[in-house]
Short mmCIF file of C-alpha atoms and ligand atoms in Angstrom, two decimals:
data_model
loop_
_atom_site.label_atom_id
_atom_site.label_comp_id
_atom_site.label_asym_id
_atom_site.label_seq_id
_atom_site.Cartn_x
_atom_site.Cartn_y
_atom_site.Cartn_z
CA MET A 1 0.00 0.00 0.00
CA ASP A 2 1.30 3.42 -0.85
CA SER A 3 -1.32 5.36 1.07
CA VAL A 4 0.84 5.45 4.20
CA GLY A 5 1.79 9.02 5.03
CA GLU A 6 -1.32 10.45 3.44
CA ILE A 7 -2.78 11.34 6.82
CA SER A 8 0.31 13.16 8.04
CA ASP A 9 0.19 15.11 4.79
CA ASP A 10 -3.10 16.68 5.79
CA LEU A 11 -3.29 20.22 7.03
CA PRO A 12 -3.93 20.62 10.77
CA LEU A 13 -7.45 21.45 11.86
CA PRO A 14 -8.14 24.40 14.15
CA PRO A 15 -8.86 23.31 17.75
CA TYR A 16 -12.08 25.28 17.67
CA VAL A 17 -13.79 26.13 14.41
CA THR A 18 -14.81 29.78 14.37
CA LYS A 19 -17.13 31.41 11.83
CA GLU A 20 -14.03 32.84 10.15
CA ASP A 21 -12.69 29.28 9.80
CA VAL A 22 -15.99 28.28 8.23
CA VAL A 23 -15.66 31.10 5.69
CA PHE A 24 -12.08 30.07 4.86
CA ALA A 25 -13.03 26.42 4.65
CA LEU A 26 -15.98 27.12 2.41
CA ARG A 27 -13.83 29.23 0.13
CA ALA A 28 -11.23 26.44 -0.04
CA VAL A 29 -13.89 23.89 -0.96
CA VAL A 30 -15.34 26.16 -3.66
CA VAL A 31 -12.01 27.30 -5.13
CA HIS A 32 -10.57 23.79 -5.01
CA ALA A 33 -13.48 22.21 -6.80
CA ALA A 34 -13.22 19.16 -9.01
CA GLU A 35 -12.73 19.50 -12.73
CA GLN A 36 -13.29 16.61 -15.08
CA ARG A 37 -10.15 15.67 -16.99
CA PRO A 38 -9.42 12.81 -19.36
CA ASP A 39 -7.49 11.09 -16.58
CA GLY A 40 -10.13 11.69 -13.90
CA GLU A 41 -11.16 14.44 -11.52
CA ARG A 42 -8.56 17.03 -10.72
CA CYS A 43 -8.50 20.20 -8.66
CA ARG A 44 -9.14 23.14 -10.97
CA LYS A 45 -6.90 25.30 -8.82
CA ASP A 46 -3.74 23.26 -8.28
CA GLU A 47 -4.17 20.30 -10.65
CA ALA A 48 -3.85 17.77 -7.83
CA PRO A 49 -6.08 14.71 -7.97
CA HIS A 50 -9.45 15.69 -6.49
CA PRO A 51 -10.11 16.06 -3.61
CA CYS A 52 -6.83 17.92 -3.07
CA ARG A 53 -5.32 18.77 0.31
CA LEU A 54 -7.10 22.10 0.72
CA HIS A 55 -10.43 20.71 -0.41
CA ARG A 56 -10.14 17.90 2.15
CA TRP A 57 -9.14 20.42 4.82
CA GLY A 58 -12.15 22.57 4.05
CA ARG A 59 -14.52 19.63 4.18
CA ARG A 60 -13.08 18.47 7.50
CA VAL A 61 -13.36 21.94 9.05
CA LEU A 62 -16.99 22.22 7.95
CA LYS A 63 -17.74 18.77 9.32
CA LEU A 64 -16.01 19.64 12.59
CA ARG A 65 -18.27 22.67 12.82
CA GLY A 66 -21.22 20.31 12.55
CA LEU A 67 -22.33 21.07 9.01
CA THR A 68 -23.82 18.19 7.07
CA ASP A 69 -22.91 17.44 3.46
CA GLY A 70 -26.30 18.82 2.46
CA GLU A 71 -25.70 22.08 4.30
CA VAL A 72 -22.26 22.38 2.73
CA GLN A 73 -23.83 21.92 -0.71
CA THR A 74 -26.35 24.63 0.12
CA LEU A 75 -23.56 27.03 1.09
CA ILE A 76 -21.56 26.19 -2.03
CA ALA A 77 -24.64 26.92 -4.12
CA GLY A 78 -24.84 30.35 -2.50
CA GLY A 79 -27.58 29.53 -0.02
CA THR A 80 -27.57 30.33 3.66
CA VAL A 81 -27.36 27.95 6.59
CA ALA A 82 -27.78 28.87 10.24
CA LEU A 83 -24.42 28.23 11.91
CA ARG A 84 -24.70 26.51 15.23
ZN1 LIG B 1 -6.76 22.22 -4.79
#
């Protein structure tokens, strides 16, 4: 297996996710969106295989904050979600 070390490669999560973190995370998820390429999905920002490091970080921060995948999709689409 060559997936060893993948976890340590991840960006550290904030100990407490503030609303500012949510904004940053959401921006990371949106900017680092998937783009369909002949060889599969890649990040349209940094060309890394999707989901790239920043996209994963953003998703994890949003999850840590308690947002569901559906709520994240709503935010990405420009909708509003009440932050707990
Ligand atoms: Zn990226």
